[in-house]
């Protein structure tokens, strides 16, 4: 029997779920409901008439693993191969990544030499911690924070400096609060399966990436050893293309500026009440909105599920994009991260012009940078997110660049944005999905709240959500 499916949320997760649903003959109708006037969510780019592109969300996608391969397969299907800007492993942006510790930039080891020798800011060779890790006993806890996990297996120094910084750069979160099962599930699984992260990761590589058949583009990425990629018109081009493709599908309806007011259970499905008073009846709902937003829509009978959804925390991140005349960077690389011991409110700086010079404006040389601030420490640093003035963020970003990189010039262009970021919880995700199954709710959860925060994780989550209804294509 064919099903009518509503997808809540037009971010990359919701668009992806719609895209994969639209491929199935088991779905009679797909209705995408997006509350705002644009689709794409966090994937947002500013494109200037002079050719400059600035990213206000993710700016580079890693091609690794099943999720990374799946995204490249999608790009091939969408005809975006010629839009891709690839950054190979031997590019300076791939080899040079920095940490700002004790008032100085330190290049992270990217070769065997850097691993076997003592490299500041570390007090001993990293190889010693890695080799010792094989001998550490397997943890007995069901879960633990990332910092505790890494301290136990690799030592406190790597946890305090490297992992602390990575958690701030990737999740905008505190490694002492984030769950290792949720945020680094592959590391947790490696320890559980093999008793060692190192052995588990090595065996994972030998066993391959699963059932996905790589497209020619995915094969090319592997052959050319891509470290990351972006799109010529910015990452926003991906949701724009998906939106355009979906609008051309006969069985798909895309509604923007259509906020949902409530969900009510009806025999065989749901009745969706919209803010404008209209109603829509569907057999199944896929929710790609933030967990806290879905909690407000569910009926009173599902209050237990709503409470679990509200328990997934969010953090606020300030993204400040700046452009400078000429080449102003003292070093070349992808950027630098900052551990919490150095500066609570500063997460890191991305040197956008180094990995993607194609996004610079035409003509004379310029340098584009992005300063990331706040995260789990936003209110402690800046106060309430809704009350922070843009100039405060711009001034703080300028001070950071002056102090860390010696950039004293006034930017020729700048823009600050304050964004909400979801901190996923794998444990809560399992509990919520178990509740949905036990109560027979025709509801599927997808997106960054539940299955990973990277672009590829969210796209893959959308695919899995669709295939749970339709079966694998």
Short mmCIF file of C-alpha atoms in Angstrom, two decimals:
data_model
loop_
_atom_site.label_atom_id
_atom_site.label_comp_id
_atom_site.label_asym_id
_atom_site.label_seq_id
_atom_site.Cartn_x
_atom_site.Cartn_y
_atom_site.Cartn_z
CA UNK A 1 0.00 0.00 0.00
CA UNK A 2 1.35 3.41 -0.96
CA UNK A 3 1.89 5.94 1.80
CA UNK A 4 1.57 9.71 2.04
CA UNK A 5 4.54 11.04 4.00
CA UNK A 6 5.13 14.47 5.51
CA UNK A 7 8.69 15.60 6.17
CA UNK A 8 9.05 18.32 8.80
CA UNK A 9 11.98 20.67 8.19
CA UNK A 10 13.67 21.74 4.97
CA UNK A 11 17.28 21.56 6.11
CA UNK A 12 19.69 19.21 4.39
CA UNK A 13 18.30 16.27 6.42
CA UNK A 14 14.70 16.92 5.43
CA UNK A 15 15.60 17.56 1.80
CA UNK A 16 17.62 14.33 1.71
CA UNK A 17 14.77 12.30 3.21
CA UNK A 18 12.42 13.72 0.56
CA UNK A 19 14.91 12.96 -2.19
CA UNK A 20 15.22 9.30 -1.23
CA UNK A 21 11.47 8.95 -0.62
CA UNK A 22 10.79 10.35 -4.10
CA UNK A 23 12.69 7.42 -5.64
CA UNK A 24 10.26 4.85 -4.24
CA UNK A 25 7.03 3.68 -5.86
CA UNK A 26 5.75 2.80 -2.38
CA UNK A 27 5.18 6.48 -1.60
CA UNK A 28 2.11 8.14 -3.15
CA UNK A 29 2.95 11.66 -1.98
CA UNK A 30 5.76 13.46 -0.15
CA UNK A 31 5.01 16.80 1.48
CA UNK A 32 7.93 18.88 2.78
CA UNK A 33 6.94 21.50 5.36
CA UNK A 34 9.53 24.23 6.02
CA UNK A 35 8.69 26.99 8.48
CA UNK A 36 10.97 29.65 6.94
CA UNK A 37 11.30 31.16 3.50
CA UNK A 38 14.37 29.13 2.52
CA UNK A 39 15.52 25.52 2.53
CA UNK A 40 18.98 24.39 3.53
CA UNK A 41 19.15 25.04 7.26
CA UNK A 42 22.75 25.46 8.36
CA UNK A 43 24.05 25.28 4.79
CA UNK A 44 24.03 28.96 4.02
CA UNK A 45 26.40 30.86 1.73
CA UNK A 46 26.79 34.53 0.82
CA UNK A 47 27.69 35.02 -2.86
CA UNK A 48 28.86 38.46 -3.87
CA UNK A 49 28.72 39.81 -7.40
CA UNK A 50 32.53 40.02 -7.50
CA UNK A 51 32.75 36.22 -7.13
CA UNK A 52 33.50 36.02 -3.40
CA UNK A 53 31.75 33.25 -1.45
CA UNK A 54 31.42 33.17 2.35
CA UNK A 55 30.12 30.20 4.30
CA UNK A 56 28.01 30.80 7.42
CA UNK A 57 27.85 27.09 8.29
CA UNK A 58 29.84 24.04 7.11
CA UNK A 59 32.49 24.93 4.53
CA UNK A 60 34.14 21.61 3.72
CA UNK A 61 32.91 18.01 3.64
CA UNK A 62 35.08 14.99 4.32
CA UNK A 63 34.58 12.13 1.81
CA UNK A 64 35.35 9.24 4.17
CA UNK A 65 33.29 6.27 5.28
CA UNK A 66 29.88 5.10 4.08
CA UNK A 67 28.26 8.47 4.84
CA UNK A 68 30.92 10.41 2.92
CA UNK A 69 30.67 8.05 -0.02
CA UNK A 70 26.88 8.28 0.01
CA UNK A 71 27.06 12.08 -0.25
CA UNK A 72 29.39 11.87 -3.26
CA UNK A 73 26.98 9.39 -4.86
CA UNK A 74 24.18 11.92 -4.32
CA UNK A 75 26.25 14.70 -5.91
CA UNK A 76 26.74 12.50 -8.98
CA UNK A 77 23.01 11.85 -9.24
CA UNK A 78 22.33 15.60 -8.94
CA UNK A 79 24.84 16.45 -11.67
CA UNK A 80 27.08 18.51 -9.40
CA UNK A 81 30.41 16.88 -10.33
CA UNK A 82 31.69 19.96 -12.13
CA UNK A 83 30.83 22.16 -9.15
CA UNK A 84 33.17 20.31 -6.81
CA UNK A 85 36.29 21.95 -5.38
CA UNK A 86 38.48 19.12 -4.09
CA UNK A 87 41.27 19.49 -1.54
CA UNK A 88 43.73 16.54 -1.74
CA UNK A 89 45.70 15.09 1.18
CA UNK A 90 48.94 16.68 0.02
CA UNK A 91 47.45 20.19 -0.04
CA UNK A 92 48.84 22.65 2.49
CA UNK A 93 45.37 22.98 4.04
CA UNK A 94 45.33 19.23 4.66
CA UNK A 95 48.85 18.98 6.03
CA UNK A 96 48.85 22.12 8.18
CA UNK A 97 46.36 22.32 11.04
CA UNK A 98 47.28 24.30 14.12
CA UNK A 99 46.52 24.52 17.83
CA UNK A 100 46.82 27.79 19.72
CA UNK A 101 48.33 26.90 23.09
CA UNK A 102 50.25 29.03 25.61
CA UNK A 103 49.92 32.07 23.37
CA UNK A 104 51.50 30.40 20.32
CA UNK A 105 50.46 28.55 17.17
CA UNK A 106 51.63 24.93 17.05
CA UNK A 107 51.40 22.80 13.91
CA UNK A 108 49.75 19.45 14.52
CA UNK A 109 51.81 16.41 13.44
CA UNK A 110 50.86 15.25 9.94
CA UNK A 111 53.75 12.89 9.17
CA UNK A 112 55.56 9.95 10.77
CA UNK A 113 58.33 12.28 11.92
CA UNK A 114 55.85 14.43 13.82
CA UNK A 115 54.40 11.38 15.57
CA UNK A 116 57.69 9.75 16.67
CA UNK A 117 59.34 12.97 17.88
CA UNK A 118 58.26 15.36 20.63
CA UNK A 119 56.36 18.20 18.99
CA UNK A 120 55.08 21.19 21.00
CA UNK A 121 52.63 21.70 22.63
CA UNK A 122 52.98 18.03 23.66
CA UNK A 123 55.61 16.96 26.17
CA UNK A 124 56.39 13.58 24.60
CA UNK A 125 56.01 11.77 21.25
CA UNK A 126 52.41 10.95 20.40
CA UNK A 127 53.45 7.46 19.28
CA UNK A 128 54.10 6.52 22.91
CA UNK A 129 50.48 7.23 23.85
CA UNK A 130 49.22 5.32 20.81
CA UNK A 131 51.34 2.23 21.48
CA UNK A 132 50.40 2.24 25.15
CA UNK A 133 46.71 2.39 24.20
CA UNK A 134 46.79 -1.21 22.94
CA UNK A 135 47.62 -2.37 26.48
CA UNK A 136 44.86 -0.42 28.25
CA UNK A 137 41.98 -2.55 29.56
CA UNK A 138 38.54 -2.16 28.00
CA UNK A 139 36.21 0.20 29.84
CA UNK A 140 33.28 -1.30 31.74
CA UNK A 141 30.93 1.70 31.67
CA UNK A 142 28.01 1.87 29.25
CA UNK A 143 29.10 5.39 28.37
CA UNK A 144 31.47 8.11 29.58
CA UNK A 145 32.44 11.62 28.58
CA UNK A 146 34.87 12.06 25.70
CA UNK A 147 37.55 13.57 27.95
CA UNK A 148 37.46 10.64 30.39
CA UNK A 149 37.57 8.08 27.55
CA UNK A 150 40.61 9.67 25.88
CA UNK A 151 42.37 10.29 29.20
CA UNK A 152 41.96 6.62 30.09
CA UNK A 153 43.13 5.28 26.74
CA UNK A 154 45.63 7.90 25.48
CA UNK A 155 46.56 10.02 28.47
CA UNK A 156 45.46 13.30 30.00
CA UNK A 157 47.66 15.53 27.84
CA UNK A 158 46.04 14.48 24.56
CA UNK A 159 42.63 14.75 26.22
CA UNK A 160 43.31 18.22 27.67
CA UNK A 161 44.77 19.72 24.49
CA UNK A 162 43.94 17.81 21.31
CA UNK A 163 40.56 16.21 22.06
CA UNK A 164 39.32 19.22 24.01
CA UNK A 165 40.08 21.38 20.95
CA UNK A 166 38.52 18.94 18.47
CA UNK A 167 35.28 18.74 20.47
CA UNK A 168 35.11 22.54 20.47
CA UNK A 169 35.80 22.76 16.74
CA UNK A 170 33.44 19.98 15.63
CA UNK A 171 30.63 20.07 18.22
CA UNK A 172 31.17 23.51 19.81
CA UNK A 173 30.93 21.49 23.01
CA UNK A 174 32.78 20.59 26.20
CA UNK A 175 34.65 17.27 26.02
CA UNK A 176 33.91 16.83 29.73
CA UNK A 177 30.17 16.87 29.01
CA UNK A 178 29.89 15.21 25.60
CA UNK A 179 29.16 11.47 25.37
CA UNK A 180 31.84 9.38 23.67
CA UNK A 181 29.17 6.93 22.42
CA UNK A 182 27.32 9.80 20.76
CA UNK A 183 30.15 11.95 19.45
CA UNK A 184 32.87 9.38 18.70
CA UNK A 185 30.86 6.21 18.30
CA UNK A 186 33.51 4.60 16.07
CA UNK A 187 36.11 4.94 18.85
CA UNK A 188 33.72 3.57 21.47
CA UNK A 189 32.78 0.65 19.18
CA UNK A 190 36.43 -0.08 18.40
CA UNK A 191 37.20 -0.43 22.10
CA UNK A 192 34.13 -2.60 22.72
CA UNK A 193 34.82 -4.92 19.77
CA UNK A 194 38.60 -5.16 19.91
CA UNK A 195 39.61 -3.89 23.34
CA UNK A 196 41.64 -1.15 21.66
CA UNK A 197 40.86 1.94 19.60
CA UNK A 198 43.98 1.42 17.48
CA UNK A 199 43.23 -2.23 16.70
CA UNK A 200 39.58 -1.47 16.08
CA UNK A 201 40.33 1.33 13.63
CA UNK A 202 42.86 -0.85 11.77
CA UNK A 203 40.39 -3.72 11.49
CA UNK A 204 37.66 -1.34 10.39
CA UNK A 205 39.80 -0.22 7.46
CA UNK A 206 40.54 -3.82 6.47
CA UNK A 207 36.85 -4.74 6.57
CA UNK A 208 35.81 -1.97 4.18
CA UNK A 209 32.85 0.44 4.13
CA UNK A 210 29.82 -1.81 3.65
CA UNK A 211 27.21 -2.28 0.94
CA UNK A 212 27.33 1.08 -0.85
CA UNK A 213 28.42 0.93 -4.48
CA UNK A 214 30.74 3.89 -5.11
CA UNK A 215 29.92 6.22 -7.98
CA UNK A 216 32.66 7.29 -10.39
CA UNK A 217 32.95 10.47 -8.35
CA UNK A 218 33.44 8.52 -5.10
CA UNK A 219 36.06 6.35 -6.81
CA UNK A 220 37.80 9.48 -8.07
CA UNK A 221 37.85 10.95 -4.56
CA UNK A 222 39.51 7.80 -3.26
CA UNK A 223 42.02 7.63 -6.12
CA UNK A 224 42.96 11.32 -5.82
CA UNK A 225 43.00 11.06 -2.00
CA UNK A 226 40.65 13.94 -1.28
CA UNK A 227 40.77 15.25 2.27
CA UNK A 228 37.67 17.42 1.85
CA UNK A 229 35.59 19.15 -0.79
CA UNK A 230 33.26 22.10 -1.27
CA UNK A 231 31.17 23.49 -4.12
CA UNK A 232 32.05 26.33 -6.48
CA UNK A 233 28.90 28.31 -5.59
CA UNK A 234 29.25 27.48 -1.89
CA UNK A 235 27.71 24.69 0.15
CA UNK A 236 24.27 26.28 -0.20
CA UNK A 237 24.31 25.02 -3.80
CA UNK A 238 23.61 21.49 -2.51
CA UNK A 239 20.25 22.21 -0.82
CA UNK A 240 19.35 24.58 -3.67
CA UNK A 241 19.88 21.80 -6.21
CA UNK A 242 17.97 19.28 -4.10
CA UNK A 243 15.11 21.78 -3.74
CA UNK A 244 15.02 22.34 -7.50
CA UNK A 245 15.03 18.60 -8.24
CA UNK A 246 12.24 17.93 -5.73
CA UNK A 247 10.07 20.68 -7.16
CA UNK A 248 10.22 18.86 -10.49
CA UNK A 249 8.93 15.59 -9.00
CA UNK A 250 5.24 14.94 -9.60
CA UNK A 251 4.66 13.23 -6.24
CA UNK A 252 6.55 15.82 -4.15
CA UNK A 253 5.18 19.07 -2.71
CA UNK A 254 7.56 21.61 -1.16
CA UNK A 255 5.93 24.22 1.10
CA UNK A 256 8.00 27.08 2.51
CA UNK A 257 6.81 29.65 5.04
CA UNK A 258 4.61 26.86 6.40
CA UNK A 259 5.16 26.41 10.14
CA UNK A 260 3.51 23.43 11.81
CA UNK A 261 1.41 24.06 14.91
CA UNK A 262 0.67 20.52 16.14
CA UNK A 263 0.53 16.81 15.36
CA UNK A 264 -2.51 14.74 16.31
CA UNK A 265 -2.82 10.95 16.05
CA UNK A 266 -5.61 9.74 13.83
CA UNK A 267 -6.51 6.19 12.73
CA UNK A 268 -3.82 5.12 10.29
CA UNK A 269 -1.63 8.18 10.63
CA UNK A 270 -1.43 11.85 11.63
CA UNK A 271 -3.36 15.05 11.26
CA UNK A 272 -0.97 17.98 10.91
CA UNK A 273 -2.31 21.38 11.90
CA UNK A 274 -0.52 24.33 10.35
CA UNK A 275 -0.16 27.78 11.89
CA UNK A 276 -2.46 29.25 9.23
CA UNK A 277 -5.26 26.92 10.38
CA UNK A 278 -5.06 24.47 7.48
CA UNK A 279 -4.80 20.73 8.17
CA UNK A 280 -3.07 17.88 6.38
CA UNK A 281 -3.57 14.13 6.83
CA UNK A 282 -0.69 11.75 6.18
CA UNK A 283 0.20 8.14 6.91
CA UNK A 284 3.66 8.84 8.29
CA UNK A 285 5.80 11.75 9.53
CA UNK A 286 9.56 12.06 9.23
CA UNK A 287 10.82 14.75 11.56
CA UNK A 288 13.98 16.56 10.47
CA UNK A 289 13.43 19.57 12.74
CA UNK A 290 15.49 20.06 15.93
CA UNK A 291 14.46 17.76 18.76
CA UNK A 292 13.24 20.65 20.90
CA UNK A 293 11.01 21.87 18.05
CA UNK A 294 9.41 18.44 17.59
CA UNK A 295 8.73 18.26 21.34
CA UNK A 296 6.41 21.27 21.00
CA UNK A 297 4.38 19.61 18.23
CA UNK A 298 3.64 16.19 19.70
CA UNK A 299 0.26 15.41 21.32
CA UNK A 300 -0.05 15.26 25.15
CA UNK A 301 -0.22 11.46 25.04
CA UNK A 302 3.41 11.43 23.89
CA UNK A 303 4.63 13.60 26.78
CA UNK A 304 7.29 11.04 27.73
CA UNK A 305 8.80 11.29 24.24
CA UNK A 306 8.57 15.09 24.36
CA UNK A 307 10.55 15.12 27.61
CA UNK A 308 13.29 12.99 26.04
CA UNK A 309 13.42 15.30 23.02
CA UNK A 310 13.79 18.36 25.25
CA UNK A 311 16.67 16.67 27.07
CA UNK A 312 18.90 16.91 23.97
CA UNK A 313 20.90 20.09 24.61
CA UNK A 314 21.73 22.88 22.18
CA UNK A 315 24.62 25.31 22.12
CA UNK A 316 24.95 28.69 20.44
CA UNK A 317 27.80 29.53 18.07
CA UNK A 318 28.85 32.90 16.69
CA UNK A 319 30.35 32.69 13.20
CA UNK A 320 32.20 35.83 12.09
CA UNK A 321 33.28 36.02 8.44
CA UNK A 322 35.95 38.56 7.55
CA UNK A 323 37.72 39.57 4.34
CA UNK A 324 41.05 41.42 4.18
CA UNK A 325 42.90 43.04 1.31
CA UNK A 326 46.04 41.15 0.28
CA UNK A 327 47.65 38.09 1.87
CA UNK A 328 47.68 38.69 5.62
CA UNK A 329 48.19 35.21 7.08
CA UNK A 330 51.55 34.50 8.77
CA UNK A 331 51.08 30.75 8.19
CA UNK A 332 49.31 28.60 5.60
CA UNK A 333 46.93 25.84 6.59
CA UNK A 334 43.31 24.94 7.25
CA UNK A 335 43.10 26.95 10.46
CA UNK A 336 43.64 26.64 14.18
CA UNK A 337 41.64 25.39 17.15
CA UNK A 338 41.83 26.67 20.71
CA UNK A 339 41.54 24.46 23.84
CA UNK A 340 39.25 25.62 26.63
CA UNK A 341 42.24 26.12 28.92
CA UNK A 342 43.45 28.90 26.59
CA UNK A 343 40.23 30.84 25.93
CA UNK A 344 36.78 29.56 26.87
CA UNK A 345 34.84 31.75 24.43
CA UNK A 346 37.03 31.22 21.34
CA UNK A 347 36.62 27.91 19.50
CA UNK A 348 38.91 28.44 16.53
CA UNK A 349 39.73 30.26 13.30
CA UNK A 350 39.35 28.84 9.77
CA UNK A 351 41.68 30.18 7.07
CA UNK A 352 39.04 29.92 4.32
CA UNK A 353 41.21 31.29 1.51
CA UNK A 354 43.78 28.52 1.89
CA UNK A 355 41.67 25.40 1.16
CA UNK A 356 39.27 27.21 -1.18
CA UNK A 357 40.99 30.15 -2.95
CA UNK A 358 38.36 29.76 -5.69
CA UNK A 359 35.94 31.50 -3.31
CA UNK A 360 38.06 34.66 -3.19
CA UNK A 361 36.80 37.62 -5.17
CA UNK A 362 38.09 38.23 -8.68
CA UNK A 363 40.98 40.62 -9.11
CA UNK A 364 43.49 41.63 -6.44
CA UNK A 365 44.39 39.08 -3.73
CA UNK A 366 42.26 38.86 -0.59
CA UNK A 367 42.18 36.71 2.53
CA UNK A 368 38.93 35.25 3.90
CA UNK A 369 38.76 34.04 7.50
CA UNK A 370 36.05 32.73 9.83
CA UNK A 371 36.25 33.12 13.61
CA UNK A 372 34.11 30.65 15.60
CA UNK A 373 33.11 31.66 19.13
CA UNK A 374 30.84 30.69 21.99
CA UNK A 375 29.54 27.16 21.85
CA UNK A 376 28.96 25.66 25.30
CA UNK A 377 30.50 28.85 26.73
CA UNK A 378 28.43 31.38 24.74
CA UNK A 379 26.35 32.86 27.56
CA UNK A 380 29.31 32.84 29.94
CA UNK A 381 31.27 34.87 27.38
CA UNK A 382 28.71 37.03 25.58
CA UNK A 383 25.46 36.88 27.56
CA UNK A 384 22.04 35.95 26.20
CA UNK A 385 22.24 35.08 22.47
CA UNK A 386 19.26 37.25 21.56
CA UNK A 387 20.82 40.35 23.09
CA UNK A 388 24.35 40.20 21.65
CA UNK A 389 25.15 43.04 19.24
CA UNK A 390 26.90 42.18 15.98
CA UNK A 391 29.58 44.81 16.65
CA UNK A 392 30.53 43.05 19.92
CA UNK A 393 31.20 39.84 17.98
CA UNK A 394 33.11 41.68 15.24
CA UNK A 395 35.28 43.49 17.78
CA UNK A 396 36.06 40.25 19.62
CA UNK A 397 36.95 38.51 16.34
CA UNK A 398 39.27 41.37 15.36
CA UNK A 399 41.06 41.15 18.73
CA UNK A 400 41.52 37.42 18.25
CA UNK A 401 43.07 37.86 14.81
CA UNK A 402 45.38 40.58 16.11
CA UNK A 403 46.52 38.47 19.05
CA UNK A 404 46.77 35.07 17.36
CA UNK A 405 47.81 35.95 13.81
CA UNK A 406 49.19 39.48 14.05
CA UNK A 407 46.53 40.82 11.67
CA UNK A 408 46.11 44.52 12.45
CA UNK A 409 44.41 45.60 9.22
CA UNK A 410 40.75 46.62 9.15
CA UNK A 411 38.60 44.06 7.28
CA UNK A 412 37.18 45.21 3.96
CA UNK A 413 34.05 43.09 4.54
CA UNK A 414 32.60 41.35 7.57
CA UNK A 415 29.46 39.61 8.75
CA UNK A 416 28.48 37.96 12.05
CA UNK A 417 25.79 35.34 12.58
CA UNK A 418 24.56 33.62 15.74
CA UNK A 419 23.47 30.02 15.18
CA UNK A 420 21.95 27.27 17.30
CA UNK A 421 23.82 23.96 17.18
CA UNK A 422 22.47 20.61 18.33
CA UNK A 423 24.45 18.34 20.62
CA UNK A 424 23.45 14.84 19.59
CA UNK A 425 22.83 12.09 22.13
CA UNK A 426 23.02 8.52 20.90
CA UNK A 427 21.72 7.13 24.20
CA UNK A 428 18.62 9.34 24.10
CA UNK A 429 18.20 8.60 20.39
CA UNK A 430 17.92 4.88 21.11
CA UNK A 431 15.46 5.49 23.94
CA UNK A 432 13.28 7.71 21.75
CA UNK A 433 13.28 5.29 18.84
CA UNK A 434 12.40 2.46 21.22
CA UNK A 435 9.48 4.52 22.56
CA UNK A 436 8.26 5.20 19.01
CA UNK A 437 8.47 1.50 18.15
CA UNK A 438 6.85 0.29 21.37
CA UNK A 439 3.92 2.71 20.94
CA UNK A 440 3.49 2.04 17.23
CA UNK A 441 3.86 5.69 16.25
CA UNK A 442 4.13 6.30 12.49
CA UNK A 443 7.04 8.65 13.16
CA UNK A 444 10.71 8.60 12.14
CA UNK A 445 13.45 10.80 13.59
CA UNK A 446 16.27 12.04 11.40
CA UNK A 447 18.97 14.69 11.44
CA UNK A 448 21.73 16.13 13.61
CA UNK A 449 19.81 15.65 16.86
CA UNK A 450 20.09 11.89 16.57
CA UNK A 451 22.66 10.53 14.10
CA UNK A 452 25.69 12.84 13.82
CA UNK A 453 26.30 16.49 13.07
CA UNK A 454 28.38 16.45 9.89
CA UNK A 455 26.79 17.21 6.51
CA UNK A 456 27.28 13.62 5.36
CA UNK A 457 25.95 12.19 8.62
CA UNK A 458 22.76 14.22 8.26
CA UNK A 459 22.28 13.27 4.60
CA UNK A 460 22.84 9.59 5.41
CA UNK A 461 20.39 9.86 8.31
CA UNK A 462 17.80 11.19 5.85
CA UNK A 463 18.45 8.25 3.55
CA UNK A 464 18.09 5.71 6.37
CA UNK A 465 14.85 7.37 7.50
CA UNK A 466 13.41 7.07 4.00
CA UNK A 467 14.55 3.49 3.51
CA UNK A 468 13.03 2.41 6.84
CA UNK A 469 9.69 3.14 5.16
CA UNK A 470 10.40 2.05 1.60
CA UNK A 471 13.19 -0.50 1.80
CA UNK A 472 16.57 -0.04 0.15
CA UNK A 473 16.57 1.29 -3.39
#
